[in-house]
Amino acid sequence: MKINKLLKLYEDYKEKYGDKVYNYISDLLKEAKNIHKEDWEKSPTPNRDHEQSWRAFKGKNLEKLILYIIKD
């Protein structure tokens, strides 16, 4: 999963929930985690630990998502 997919998912949520989309960030991240796992299964990390891969992805991209939301 790449940041573009995460931002697209946010836009889908925004379309669905409107101005209250920020109330659904936890749901968005749960869905993103499932998508990330599907992508990860196609090309797992060498240590074969999806949770570690997810934490790294979330940590790196959550800030980008928040900045995107603030600018929006």
XYZ file of N, CA, C and O in Angstrom:
288
model
N 0.845 -1.180 0.000
C 0.000 0.000 0.000
C 0.888 1.239 0.000
O 1.881 1.285 0.692
N 0.486 2.201 -0.767
C 1.211 3.467 -0.874
C 0.331 4.587 -0.313
O -0.878 4.427 -0.156
N 0.956 5.729 -0.046
C 0.234 6.873 0.507
C -0.914 7.297 -0.413
O -1.975 7.686 0.063
N -0.733 7.181 -1.713
C -1.795 7.569 -2.651
C -3.065 6.757 -2.429
O -4.175 7.280 -2.533
N -2.900 5.465 -2.129
C -4.055 4.616 -1.855
C -4.748 5.053 -0.565
O -5.972 5.057 -0.475
N -3.953 5.425 0.427
C -4.506 5.887 1.696
C -5.279 7.187 1.506
O -6.382 7.354 2.044
N -4.726 8.109 0.728
C -5.405 9.375 0.462
C -6.686 9.158 -0.345
O -7.698 9.827 -0.119
N -6.656 8.219 -1.270
C -7.849 7.879 -2.049
C -8.927 7.305 -1.127
O -10.105 7.648 -1.247
N -8.510 6.465 -0.200
C -9.447 5.900 0.766
C -10.059 7.020 1.615
O -11.264 7.024 1.870
N -9.237 7.983 2.014
C -9.748 9.136 2.758
C -10.791 9.894 1.928
O -11.845 10.266 2.436
N -10.496 10.111 0.664
C -11.437 10.820 -0.208
C -12.748 10.047 -0.338
O -13.827 10.650 -0.375
N -12.674 8.728 -0.398
C -13.893 7.911 -0.445
C -14.707 8.089 0.836
O -15.934 8.213 0.788
N -14.017 8.092 1.976
C -14.693 8.303 3.255
C -15.283 9.704 3.320
O -16.375 9.894 3.841
N -14.552 10.678 2.809
C -15.025 12.059 2.822
C -16.300 12.192 1.990
O -17.238 12.885 2.377
N -16.319 11.513 0.863
C -17.512 11.538 0.008
C -18.701 10.915 0.736
O -19.828 11.392 0.624
N -18.428 9.868 1.488
C -19.486 9.159 2.197
C -19.969 9.910 3.440
O -21.165 9.978 3.705
N -19.023 10.489 4.223
C -19.361 11.080 5.514
C -19.322 12.609 5.542
O -19.665 13.209 6.555
N -18.872 13.225 4.467
C -18.865 14.683 4.394
C -17.918 15.334 5.387
O -16.832 14.822 5.665
N -18.362 16.451 5.961
C -17.522 17.227 6.875
C -17.203 16.505 8.179
O -16.299 16.910 8.910
N -17.920 15.461 8.482
C -17.695 14.698 9.723
C -16.748 13.511 9.506
O -16.657 12.629 10.348
N -16.033 13.511 8.396
C -15.147 12.395 8.058
C -14.095 12.151 9.142
O -13.683 11.016 9.374
N -13.677 13.210 9.837
C -12.661 13.050 10.879
C -13.114 12.102 11.992
O -12.292 11.513 12.686
N -14.416 11.920 12.158
C -14.933 10.984 13.159
C -14.704 9.523 12.766
O -14.910 8.636 13.585
N -14.309 9.297 11.530
C -14.189 7.934 11.012
C -12.743 7.550 10.675
O -12.517 6.568 9.983
N -11.787 8.298 11.192
C -10.376 8.013 10.912
C -9.982 6.625 11.411
O -9.240 5.909 10.746
N -10.482 6.221 12.570
C -10.166 4.875 13.084
C -10.681 3.797 12.134
O -9.980 2.814 11.864
N -11.887 3.980 11.625
C -12.444 3.023 10.660
C -11.607 3.009 9.382
O -11.356 1.948 8.813
N -11.217 4.201 8.952
C -10.387 4.324 7.752
C -9.084 3.550 7.938
O -8.657 2.806 7.053
N -8.457 3.688 9.112
C -7.193 2.989 9.368
C -7.388 1.476 9.458
O -6.517 0.718 9.024
N -8.510 1.045 9.995
C -8.791 -0.397 10.033
C -8.913 -0.954 8.617
O -8.374 -2.024 8.318
N -9.617 -0.226 7.774
C -9.758 -0.660 6.382
C -8.411 -0.607 5.665
O -8.067 -1.511 4.905
N -7.645 0.437 5.927
C -6.318 0.569 5.320
C -5.413 -0.581 5.746
O -4.621 -1.092 4.947
N -5.535 -1.011 6.998
C -4.719 -2.130 7.484
C -5.048 -3.406 6.713
O -4.148 -4.171 6.342
N -6.327 -3.625 6.448
C -6.723 -4.812 5.670
C -6.170 -4.750 4.248
O -5.684 -5.758 3.721
N -6.233 -3.572 3.635
C -5.685 -3.407 2.287
C -4.179 -3.600 2.309
O -3.605 -4.264 1.444
N -3.543 -3.041 3.329
C -2.093 -3.186 3.477
C -1.715 -4.657 3.603
O -0.739 -5.114 2.997
N -2.497 -5.407 4.368
C -2.198 -6.839 4.547
C -2.332 -7.594 3.229
O -1.503 -8.447 2.920
N -3.363 -7.273 2.446
C -3.531 -7.922 1.141
C -2.312 -7.643 0.253
O -1.806 -8.551 -0.406
N -1.874 -6.394 0.240
C -0.685 -6.033 -0.544
C 0.557 -6.716 0.003
O 1.401 -7.200 -0.751
N 0.662 -6.748 1.326
C 1.833 -7.342 1.985
C 1.921 -8.838 1.679
O 3.018 -9.366 1.471
N 0.792 -9.518 1.626
C 0.787 -10.960 1.360
C 1.328 -11.284 -0.027
O 1.874 -12.353 -0.248
N 1.190 -10.348 -0.954
C 1.734 -10.541 -2.297
C 3.258 -10.429 -2.293
O 3.923 -11.030 -3.127
N 3.780 -9.657 -1.360
C 5.223 -9.449 -1.272
C 5.608 -9.212 0.195
O 5.855 -8.074 0.604
N 5.657 -10.287 0.997
C 5.929 -10.125 2.426
C 7.347 -9.624 2.705
O 8.261 -9.810 1.905
N 7.480 -8.992 3.861
C 8.794 -8.533 4.295
C 9.648 -9.744 4.664
O 9.112 -10.815 4.967
N 10.963 -9.583 4.664
C 11.842 -10.721 4.954
C 11.570 -11.396 6.300
O 11.671 -12.618 6.405
N 11.206 -10.623 7.314
C 10.948 -11.242 8.628
C 9.523 -11.787 8.753
O 9.163 -12.338 9.784
N 8.723 -11.601 7.698
C 7.364 -12.145 7.604
C 6.479 -11.701 8.767
O 5.687 -12.475 9.302
N 6.597 -10.436 9.163
C 5.813 -9.887 10.260
C 4.955 -8.730 9.747
O 5.438 -7.607 9.605
N 3.709 -9.032 9.460
C 2.824 -7.997 8.931
C 2.611 -6.860 9.931
O 2.563 -5.690 9.546
N 2.463 -7.171 11.197
C 2.212 -6.128 12.204
C 3.337 -5.097 12.223
O 3.086 -3.898 12.301
N 4.563 -5.556 12.153
C 5.693 -4.632 12.140
C 5.656 -3.781 10.867
O 5.889 -2.575 10.903
N 5.340 -4.401 9.750
C 5.241 -3.675 8.490
C 4.129 -2.632 8.556
O 4.290 -1.500 8.095
N 2.987 -3.000 9.137
C 1.868 -2.077 9.260
C 2.227 -0.893 10.155
O 1.932 0.250 9.840
N 2.875 -1.174 11.292
C 3.250 -0.088 12.200
C 4.189 0.897 11.518
O 4.056 2.112 11.691
N 5.114 0.396 10.742
C 6.035 1.270 10.011
C 5.276 2.108 8.985
O 5.499 3.321 8.873
N 4.375 1.477 8.247
C 3.585 2.201 7.256
C 2.726 3.264 7.918
O 2.696 4.421 7.499
N 2.019 2.876 8.975
C 1.119 3.806 9.660
C 1.906 4.968 10.264
O 1.498 6.124 10.132
N 3.019 4.665 10.886
C 3.827 5.719 11.483
C 4.344 6.708 10.465
O 4.361 7.916 10.701
N 4.736 6.195 9.322
C 5.299 7.047 8.269
C 4.216 7.866 7.579
O 4.458 9.014 7.194
N 3.033 7.319 7.435
C 2.012 7.965 6.606
C 0.868 8.634 7.365
O 0.132 9.419 6.781
N 0.746 8.363 8.655
C -0.313 9.013 9.428
C -0.106 10.523 9.460
O -1.065 11.289 9.302
N 1.128 10.959 9.632
C 1.415 12.390 9.627
C 1.048 13.006 8.273
O 0.444 14.080 8.220
N 1.367 12.328 7.193
C 1.023 12.832 5.859
C -0.490 12.928 5.697
O -1.002 13.890 5.120
N -1.208 11.938 6.204
C -2.664 11.951 6.126
C -3.230 13.124 6.921
O -4.111 13.837 6.447
N -2.724 13.351 8.119
C -3.200 14.451 8.952
C -2.947 15.793 8.259
O -3.818 16.659 8.231
N -1.763 15.966 7.693
C -1.472 17.210 6.976
C -2.410 17.385 5.787
O -2.886 18.488 5.515
N -2.687 16.309 5.094
C -3.624 16.346 3.961
C -5.016 16.772 4.437
O -5.669 17.597 3.803
N -5.453 16.225 5.556
C -6.764 16.566 6.112
C -6.804 18.033 6.526
O -7.788 18.734 6.248
N -5.763 18.505 7.168
C -5.723 19.907 7.618
C -5.765 20.848 6.417
O -6.509 21.833 6.422
N -5.006 20.538 5.380
C -5.004 21.379 4.183
C -6.367 21.363 3.516
O -6.800 22.353 2.941
N -7.040 20.220 3.590
C -8.360 20.071 2.991
C -9.349 20.924 3.746
O -10.211 21.541 3.234
